[in-house]
């Protein structure tokens, strides 16, 4: 897959489950999500469901998009499996120069064909699909020619995530899955050799991560070996077992060699000081931001917007802390420093939370309450035929505590959408208490707003009213995350939480996290922010725990641009809403704005703005 994941040890679904709302790991699964179309027929067309009025140009474009997607799966089996096309499970691309040359010429050829399509001749759904395809192809070209992560990020060389996905997804009987795994495993030694040969100047951080990931890869190989003992593996012949075991042994040796080679490399990079910096630098950051966020604003402008938003939030929190001081701190002297004052109030309020055994139950109870609020306040239509199923995260997907939406991929429209919540059973008392304080009485409600209603789940249901395979596969992550963050604010503006100062203060802390993510990402990758400065920004100035701050520091070293998607999408949506309000005057209706905004699917906000008749 060209889109890189920095933590590829977990299957895709587990990455989604690991999403703690705005603290998401770099896998915006809802982008790839897809709920069954209203007629239950399953998704088939490449773009919008053809209406009777679909023009000839739209149909021609749809055929072209369909041909491209099928050709892409044939070229890139890992992308195919990630999208749910398991008939490619037995293949694996060897990450060498020859493969990359093929991928580049493929991207260039398809780019020419899509650039020849006249956008003006297309309806809105096809036109936004065309925009997403052009952006994807240009982003692929950029990844192969300029980003060139294969030269510096060994953590992308990892077979575990997809092997685990193939093993644990029930897409076919186990013997068939084992045959696919066996074919794929045969290619693993060549895969790691090519990965090693491609490295030019790795960073210390990604090299260390790749070394740390090796035991996880070995454990997935062990799991495959254990699956042979499963009753369901009975149809797998003795000869096939023998072959699979030999391939597992060779794969294991390849991973051990890879780890050893990286360990040697890391030591010599440390000694010579020749490692590449994990900081992306201004030029690459600006370009990557352009492809991934697709905002009408530049990365630098977005950073400036985040700085302003931060000041506004802190001023508001300062006032709220004054308001809540006596109620929460009684006669304690009020610190002059606003961070100390706000932090003290947040700390006291955080003690109000559910009991650990009620965590899942409380989330389940809140979803219908949120839906009733949306309907009674005329904010959006809700589709009662697509209820969200709240469930405990399946055990094999756990690994990181949290909650998140798991939507079926575009090729499995018959599957349900789940809200996975990991119960706190496995945590120590201290860990559970820390998690419960973080997801306290107020923040837990905001989490549910973000993940479910009217956040990710509701957005998916609306997007699928005009199902688009292109946008389900290559949709804009900043729009998806931005909508969920926007939903939080919109709910509070509608009076949800009774306008209580406690609710607004906790909301502000939560929102400050998204804002700070943008500031941190830009500051670290472009402006050279140090670790000490970053930890101070996160802990003292954004009221995060040391654990959260340290995890964030690690994440910003290993990823770039993903952290900025939450605030960037949110800021663009807020700006669009206020422009529409101004342009429409008395005619502006919040519900109409929401419905129209969501009707275009997961397209970039500036594209939706154009379609809404707004020029910027
Ligand atoms: Zn989210
Ligand atoms: Zn407590």
XYZ file of C-alpha atoms and ligand atoms in Angstrom:
618
model
C 0.000 0.000 0.000
C 1.324 3.422 -0.858
C -0.410 5.060 2.055
C 1.906 4.209 4.886
C 0.848 3.155 8.330
C 3.394 3.585 11.015
C 1.974 1.070 13.421
C 1.225 -1.823 11.101
C 1.237 -4.474 13.808
C -2.464 -4.333 14.394
C -5.032 -5.320 11.834
C -6.815 -2.399 10.274
C -9.917 -2.956 12.342
C -7.913 -2.966 15.555
C -6.296 0.300 14.577
C -9.762 1.728 14.263
C -10.741 0.327 17.631
C -7.653 1.914 19.069
C -8.928 5.319 18.114
C -9.610 7.358 21.195
C -11.513 9.969 19.303
C -9.259 12.941 18.629
C -6.258 10.928 19.781
C -6.560 8.633 16.799
C -3.678 6.573 15.580
C -2.790 7.235 11.958
C -5.591 5.255 10.418
C -8.668 7.254 9.611
C -10.790 4.174 9.097
C -14.072 6.021 8.767
C -12.683 7.327 5.473
C -12.697 3.828 4.120
C -15.946 3.013 5.828
C -19.078 2.108 4.063
C -22.537 1.229 5.264
C -25.002 -0.693 3.156
C -26.986 1.456 0.732
C -30.580 2.117 1.685
C -31.995 -0.465 -0.688
C -29.782 -3.172 0.778
C -28.623 -4.113 -2.705
C -24.931 -3.920 -1.969
C -22.501 -1.521 -3.535
C -21.545 -2.022 -7.115
C -21.141 1.155 -9.094
C -17.757 2.815 -9.114
C -19.126 6.226 -8.242
C -22.611 7.460 -7.486
C -25.472 5.051 -7.896
C -26.511 5.850 -11.452
C -29.685 7.868 -11.333
C -31.976 7.872 -14.312
C -30.581 11.293 -15.178
C -26.902 10.287 -15.083
C -25.323 11.804 -18.136
C -23.310 9.937 -20.731
C -20.196 11.720 -19.477
C -20.902 10.511 -15.953
C -21.305 6.919 -17.151
C -18.099 7.062 -19.179
C -16.271 8.412 -16.161
C -17.725 5.703 -13.923
C -16.466 2.985 -16.241
C -13.013 4.540 -16.291
C -12.931 4.830 -12.487
C -14.028 1.210 -12.184
C -11.284 0.059 -14.586
C -8.686 2.038 -12.662
C -9.674 0.548 -9.308
C -9.610 -3.008 -10.642
C -6.219 -2.388 -12.271
C -4.939 -0.949 -8.989
C -5.852 -4.145 -7.098
C -4.037 -6.223 -9.677
C -0.970 -3.979 -9.333
C -1.008 -3.684 -5.547
C -2.242 -6.753 -3.631
C -1.653 -5.089 -0.274
C -3.926 -2.172 -1.166
C -6.465 -4.728 -2.398
C -6.457 -6.680 0.863
C -6.677 -3.476 2.900
C -9.819 -2.628 0.915
C -11.300 -6.075 1.587
C -10.498 -7.761 -1.742
C -9.172 -10.995 -0.322
C -8.779 -12.796 -3.625
C -5.394 -11.031 -3.729
C -4.370 -12.363 -0.304
C -1.855 -14.845 -1.754
C 0.199 -12.155 -3.469
C 2.742 -9.684 -2.092
C 4.713 -6.965 -3.832
C 8.463 -7.087 -3.346
C 9.414 -3.498 -2.418
C 12.275 -3.057 -4.902
C 13.100 -0.576 -7.676
C 11.355 -2.655 -10.349
C 8.075 -2.687 -8.410
C 8.289 1.026 -7.734
C 9.018 1.776 -11.399
C 5.896 -0.170 -12.332
C 3.839 1.698 -9.738
C 5.111 5.053 -10.976
C 4.378 4.408 -14.621
C 0.946 3.071 -13.645
C 0.192 6.290 -11.736
C 1.435 8.439 -14.610
C -0.610 6.597 -17.233
C -3.822 6.790 -15.236
C -3.155 10.401 -14.374
C -3.068 11.209 -18.091
C -6.367 9.431 -18.645
C -8.133 11.193 -15.777
C -6.631 14.567 -16.636
C -8.274 14.215 -20.034
C -11.753 13.993 -18.446
C -13.600 17.310 -18.632
C -14.724 18.036 -15.073
C -17.360 20.577 -16.238
C -19.226 17.819 -18.079
C -19.762 15.812 -14.889
C -22.443 15.954 -12.205
C -21.418 16.808 -8.616
C -20.917 13.208 -7.450
C -18.731 12.221 -10.398
C -16.869 15.514 -10.307
C -15.877 15.092 -6.666
C -14.855 11.502 -7.419
C -12.665 12.738 -10.267
C -11.027 15.252 -7.938
C -10.262 12.535 -5.395
C -8.771 10.229 -8.032
C -6.539 12.967 -9.457
C -5.364 13.801 -5.952
C -4.688 10.156 -5.141
C -2.645 9.612 -8.298
C -0.608 12.771 -7.730
C -0.086 11.782 -4.097
C 1.157 8.337 -5.208
C 3.583 9.985 -7.642
C 4.774 12.318 -4.873
C 5.276 9.359 -2.505
C 7.388 7.497 -5.073
C 9.453 10.408 -6.387
C 9.794 12.902 -3.514
C 8.790 11.435 -0.147
C 10.643 8.179 -0.883
C 9.919 6.710 2.545
C 11.359 3.390 1.405
C 14.802 5.039 1.702
C 14.372 6.203 5.290
C 11.462 4.502 7.047
C 12.115 0.787 7.716
C 8.976 0.580 9.869
C 6.917 0.449 6.666
C 8.595 -2.859 5.838
C 6.340 -5.127 7.831
C 4.226 -8.095 6.772
C 2.454 -8.650 10.106
C -0.623 -6.454 9.784
C -1.870 -8.039 6.582
C -0.955 -11.603 7.591
C -2.956 -11.070 10.757
C -5.855 -9.590 8.791
C -5.941 -12.581 6.415
C -5.717 -15.030 9.312
C -8.376 -13.409 11.488
C -10.932 -12.265 8.881
C -13.557 -14.874 8.192
C -13.797 -14.148 4.450
C -13.314 -17.816 3.458
C -12.940 -21.231 5.161
C -9.697 -21.582 7.126
C -7.945 -24.022 4.721
C -8.415 -21.514 1.905
C -7.012 -18.705 4.059
C -4.059 -20.899 5.004
C -3.329 -21.555 1.323
C -3.320 -17.813 0.660
C -1.064 -17.247 3.678
C 1.293 -19.956 2.438
C 1.657 -18.304 -1.000
C 2.241 -14.934 0.597
C 4.749 -16.338 3.097
C 6.808 -17.794 0.242
C 7.581 -14.195 -0.783
C 8.496 -12.903 2.668
C 12.293 -13.526 2.503
C 12.547 -11.609 -0.787
C 10.334 -8.906 0.697
C 12.667 -8.207 3.618
C 15.777 -8.436 1.425
C 14.355 -5.788 -0.885
C 13.314 -3.646 2.074
C 16.853 -3.742 3.416
C 18.433 -3.015 0.042
C 16.141 0.019 -0.447
C 17.240 1.808 2.720
C 19.591 4.730 2.041
C 19.570 6.961 5.082
C 17.069 5.836 7.713
C 16.040 7.890 10.721
C 17.001 6.640 14.177
C 13.384 6.749 15.316
C 11.865 4.696 12.495
C 14.769 2.242 12.664
C 14.203 1.749 16.370
C 10.471 1.293 15.753
C 11.137 -1.349 13.082
C 13.421 -3.200 15.513
C 10.767 -2.991 18.246
C 8.137 -4.349 15.862
C 10.034 -7.517 15.002
C 8.741 -9.581 17.975
C 5.190 -8.680 16.955
C 5.866 -9.973 13.448
C 7.235 -13.213 14.876
C 4.162 -13.633 17.068
C 1.873 -13.337 14.046
C 3.937 -16.078 12.356
C 3.427 -18.175 15.514
C -0.326 -17.580 15.326
C -0.376 -18.897 11.761
C 1.492 -22.007 12.914
C -1.012 -22.518 15.739
C -3.943 -22.205 13.342
C -2.856 -25.514 11.799
C -4.060 -27.218 14.996
C -7.501 -25.648 14.712
C -10.352 -28.086 14.039
C -11.406 -25.911 11.133
C -8.008 -26.508 9.445
C -8.847 -30.194 8.846
C -9.182 -29.734 5.087
C -5.541 -28.665 4.841
C -3.491 -31.603 3.522
C -0.295 -33.030 5.048
C 1.786 -31.863 2.095
C 0.333 -28.344 2.406
C 1.082 -28.339 6.141
C 4.663 -29.363 5.489
C 5.099 -26.604 2.921
C 3.514 -23.941 5.130
C 5.747 -24.915 8.065
C 8.884 -24.613 5.907
C 7.771 -21.215 4.653
C 7.035 -20.060 8.190
C 10.551 -21.074 9.217
C 12.090 -19.176 6.287
C 9.972 -16.125 7.046
C 11.029 -16.261 10.692
C 14.692 -16.380 9.642
C 14.149 -13.399 7.324
C 12.600 -11.333 10.118
C 15.424 -12.225 12.524
C 18.005 -11.263 9.906
C 16.158 -8.006 9.251
C 16.169 -7.166 12.954
C 19.869 -7.931 13.221
C 20.733 -5.856 10.165
C 18.740 -2.912 11.536
C 20.351 -3.213 14.955
C 23.821 -3.030 13.357
C 22.687 -0.147 11.185
C 21.261 1.756 14.156
C 24.525 1.466 16.059
C 26.569 2.749 13.115
C 24.103 5.600 12.448
C 24.371 6.648 16.073
C 28.160 6.506 15.949
C 28.492 8.405 12.675
C 25.698 10.914 13.219
C 24.596 10.267 9.620
C 20.967 9.411 10.340
C 18.291 11.359 8.537
C 16.253 13.667 10.761
C 12.726 12.480 11.570
C 11.626 16.069 10.917
C 10.099 16.356 7.476
C 11.178 19.931 6.809
C 9.190 22.789 5.310
C 9.137 21.775 1.624
C 8.006 18.155 2.037
C 5.591 19.055 4.824
C 3.852 21.695 2.710
C 3.421 19.279 -0.195
C 2.256 16.365 1.910
C -0.212 18.677 3.653
C -1.546 19.653 0.228
C -2.240 16.042 -0.782
C -3.460 14.676 2.543
C -5.496 17.582 3.912
C -6.619 19.191 0.633
C -7.516 22.451 2.321
C -7.908 25.770 0.566
C -5.339 26.975 3.121
C -1.627 26.224 3.249
C 0.041 24.347 6.089
C 1.507 27.613 7.356
C -1.873 29.363 7.291
C -3.446 26.462 9.166
C -0.729 26.679 11.802
C -1.495 30.394 12.252
C -5.208 29.618 12.540
C -4.437 27.027 15.226
C -2.400 29.557 17.218
C -5.322 31.985 17.142
C -7.818 29.254 18.062
C -5.629 28.271 20.984
C -5.592 31.806 22.394
C -9.361 32.014 22.068
C -9.847 28.681 23.851
C -7.484 29.574 26.676
C -9.174 32.922 27.245
C -12.527 31.167 27.437
C -11.190 28.464 29.769
C -9.706 31.140 31.984
C -13.138 32.696 32.420
C -14.791 29.329 33.039
C -12.185 28.428 35.655
C -12.967 31.707 37.479
C -16.645 30.851 37.345
C -16.054 27.357 38.746
C -13.325 28.217 41.232
C -15.292 28.432 44.445
C -17.539 25.522 43.559
C -14.557 23.231 42.973
C -11.709 24.646 45.081
C -13.610 26.240 48.003
C -11.269 28.630 49.812
C -8.019 27.607 48.132
C -6.045 30.618 46.892
C -6.440 31.193 43.168
C -3.127 31.002 41.260
C -2.221 33.998 39.125
C -1.003 31.704 36.355
C -3.928 30.815 34.094
C -2.587 27.353 33.254
C -2.295 26.444 36.945
C -5.774 27.791 37.629
C -7.490 26.024 34.711
C -5.570 22.820 35.449
C -6.703 22.758 39.075
C -10.379 23.042 38.130
C -10.097 20.357 35.436
C -8.320 18.086 37.895
C -11.086 18.355 40.494
C -13.897 17.898 37.984
C -12.235 14.805 36.499
C -13.093 12.865 39.656
C -16.694 12.692 38.390
C -16.866 9.599 36.211
C -18.725 6.308 35.847
C -17.686 3.179 37.719
C -15.295 1.034 35.708
C -17.817 -1.794 35.379
C -20.391 0.650 33.962
C -18.156 2.048 31.210
C -19.620 0.085 28.280
C -23.172 0.220 29.666
C -23.051 4.008 29.944
C -21.827 4.423 26.360
C -24.613 2.126 25.151
C -27.204 4.173 27.053
C -26.008 7.485 25.648
C -26.353 6.739 21.921
C -30.196 6.886 21.791
C -30.112 10.014 23.967
C -27.838 11.729 21.457
C -30.070 10.639 18.578
C -33.154 12.059 20.302
C -31.342 15.341 20.862
C -30.400 15.614 17.183
C -33.993 15.013 16.088
C -35.713 17.197 18.679
C -33.359 20.112 17.964
C -33.762 19.794 14.217
C -30.041 19.414 13.541
C -30.036 16.519 11.060
C -32.270 13.682 9.885
C -31.451 10.359 11.512
C -31.900 7.089 9.651
C -33.712 4.728 12.033
C -33.227 1.787 9.651
C -29.469 1.738 10.317
C -29.086 1.365 14.075
C -25.578 1.498 15.446
C -24.542 -1.606 17.387
C -22.505 -0.823 20.493
C -20.424 -3.851 21.474
C -17.394 -4.849 23.487
C -14.369 -4.866 21.191
C -13.727 -8.448 20.035
C -10.820 -9.853 22.008
C -8.553 -10.451 18.998
C -8.814 -6.747 18.082
C -7.927 -5.377 21.506
C -4.427 -4.320 22.353
C -5.039 -0.674 22.917
C -7.818 0.442 25.227
C -10.317 2.686 23.584
C -13.433 3.125 21.556
C -14.080 3.577 17.870
C -16.357 2.965 14.937
C -15.729 -0.138 12.857
C -17.433 0.183 9.517
C -17.429 -2.571 6.899
C -15.230 -1.933 3.883
C -16.802 -1.040 0.545
C -16.713 -4.646 -0.607
C -18.629 -5.989 2.390
C -21.740 -3.774 2.428
C -23.767 -6.553 4.047
C -21.750 -6.216 7.264
C -22.903 -4.094 10.187
C -21.354 -0.960 11.567
C -20.182 -1.384 15.142
C -19.159 0.971 17.880
C -16.403 -1.044 19.546
C -15.733 -0.215 23.169
C -12.953 -1.975 25.041
C -14.079 -2.683 28.625
C -11.639 -1.682 31.339
C -11.411 -5.214 32.797
C -7.766 -5.798 31.932
C -6.481 -2.589 33.500
C -4.956 -2.217 36.952
C -6.902 -0.066 39.417
C -4.576 2.852 38.779
C -4.781 2.528 34.990
C -8.574 2.252 35.107
C -8.823 5.306 37.343
C -6.596 7.302 34.993
C -8.679 6.294 31.955
C -11.935 7.074 33.776
C -10.676 10.494 34.838
C -9.737 11.215 31.248
C -13.142 9.969 30.004
C -14.984 11.617 32.851
C -18.683 12.490 33.053
C -18.405 15.235 30.412
C -15.673 13.955 28.124
C -17.366 10.573 27.752
C -20.360 12.340 26.213
C -18.077 14.264 23.863
C -16.356 11.015 22.875
C -19.714 9.520 21.907
C -20.622 12.640 19.952
C -17.309 12.386 18.068
C -17.344 8.679 17.322
C -21.039 8.062 16.887
C -23.784 10.697 16.835
C -23.591 13.088 15.038
C -19.885 12.284 14.381
C -18.314 9.446 12.404
C -21.249 7.046 12.375
C -23.812 9.642 11.293
C -21.464 11.003 8.627
C -21.049 7.519 7.165
C -24.794 6.914 7.012
C -25.285 10.180 5.141
C -22.321 9.598 2.809
C -23.782 6.278 1.786
C -26.993 7.823 0.568
C -24.978 8.550 -2.581
C -22.613 5.613 -2.401
C -19.245 6.244 -3.979
C -16.609 3.546 -4.110
C -14.001 6.170 -4.991
C -14.732 8.239 -1.896
C -15.085 5.163 0.311
C -11.590 4.108 -0.766
C -9.827 7.432 -1.281
C -11.981 9.885 0.679
C -10.622 12.936 2.437
C -9.604 12.138 6.023
C -9.568 15.787 7.115
C -13.233 16.161 6.140
C -14.115 12.991 8.063
C -12.207 13.947 11.213
C -13.168 17.594 10.821
C -16.853 16.675 10.766
C -16.558 14.696 13.999
C -14.768 17.599 15.694
C -17.315 20.041 14.265
C -20.129 17.828 15.600
C -18.838 18.280 19.156
C -19.003 22.045 18.902
C -22.334 22.062 17.112
C -23.922 19.932 19.842
C -22.752 22.261 22.590
C -23.910 25.296 20.618
C -27.359 23.721 20.397
C -27.504 23.642 24.202
C -26.510 20.035 24.750
C -25.159 19.773 28.294
C -27.347 22.683 29.450
C -24.606 25.189 28.691
C -23.085 24.218 32.025
C -19.663 25.807 32.586
C -18.304 22.352 33.460
C -19.360 21.013 30.066
C -17.881 23.962 28.188
C -14.638 23.726 30.126
C -14.234 20.008 29.397
C -15.234 20.536 25.775
C -12.602 23.256 25.530
C -9.925 20.970 26.960
C -10.907 18.325 24.403
C -10.942 20.797 21.530
C -7.609 22.201 22.685
C -6.171 18.750 22.039
C -7.041 18.924 18.309
C -5.769 22.493 18.102
C -2.550 21.521 19.883
C -2.068 18.553 17.540
C -1.880 20.975 14.617
C 0.506 23.310 16.423
C 2.695 20.423 17.540
C 2.881 18.728 14.136
C 3.898 21.905 12.326
C 6.240 23.076 15.072
C 8.086 19.758 15.224
C 8.321 18.994 11.508
C 8.867 22.511 10.190
C 10.023 24.752 13.034
C 12.334 22.392 14.912
C 10.483 22.246 18.268
C 12.419 20.229 20.868
C 11.094 17.389 23.027
C 11.122 19.565 26.175
C 9.167 22.299 24.416
C 6.693 19.740 23.075
C 6.074 18.148 26.469
C 5.544 21.579 28.043
C 3.089 22.518 25.280
C 1.115 19.312 25.835
C 1.204 18.979 29.615
C 1.343 22.417 31.180
C -0.316 24.344 28.365
C -2.882 21.769 27.207
C -3.583 19.931 30.491
C -2.610 16.465 29.262
C -1.223 13.694 31.448
C 2.436 12.761 31.177
C 1.508 9.431 29.597
C -0.616 11.064 26.920
C 2.038 13.699 26.222
C 4.818 11.137 25.864
C 2.733 9.019 23.510
C 2.011 12.109 21.456
C 5.693 13.014 21.275
C 6.440 9.532 19.996
C 3.643 9.748 17.456
C 4.744 13.118 16.084
C 8.251 11.742 15.517
C 6.912 8.751 13.591
C 4.104 10.378 11.584
C 3.600 13.679 9.832
C 0.529 15.679 8.747
C -1.965 13.097 10.116
C -2.091 14.871 13.480
C -3.166 18.098 11.826
C -6.213 16.617 10.076
C -8.650 17.058 13.010
C -8.277 20.783 13.454
C -7.696 21.495 9.755
C -10.963 19.852 8.724
C -12.816 21.449 11.609
C -11.489 24.936 10.866
C -12.466 24.640 7.199
C -15.997 23.485 8.099
C -16.515 26.303 10.612
C -15.326 28.828 8.041
C -17.650 27.416 5.387
C -20.624 27.445 7.752
C -20.115 31.077 8.681
C -19.717 32.027 5.015
C -22.968 30.254 4.183
C -24.725 31.919 7.095
C -23.608 35.316 5.831
C -24.442 34.598 2.203
C -27.913 33.208 2.930
C -28.982 35.606 5.678
C -32.485 34.716 6.976
C -32.577 31.820 4.543
C -29.800 29.996 6.401
C -31.022 26.836 8.173
C -28.526 24.840 10.185
C -30.180 21.524 9.343
C -30.135 22.277 5.616
C -26.481 23.192 5.829
C -25.651 19.916 7.581
C -27.683 17.794 5.197
C -26.219 19.370 2.095
C -22.698 19.308 3.483
C -22.905 15.586 4.232
C -24.645 14.709 0.975
C -21.436 15.022 -1.062
C -19.696 12.223 0.824
C -16.134 12.317 2.135
C -14.882 15.028 -0.236
C -12.478 17.825 0.783
C -14.259 20.730 2.474
C -13.133 23.267 -0.135
C -14.604 21.087 -2.901
C -17.903 20.847 -1.016
C -17.766 24.614 -0.594
C -17.549 25.059 -4.348
C -20.426 22.688 -4.899
C -22.497 24.608 -2.376
C -22.101 27.611 -4.588
C -19.429 29.202 -2.509
C -16.347 30.623 -4.186
C -13.306 31.327 -2.089
Zn -12.298 10.696 14.762
Zn -12.114 8.238 40.391
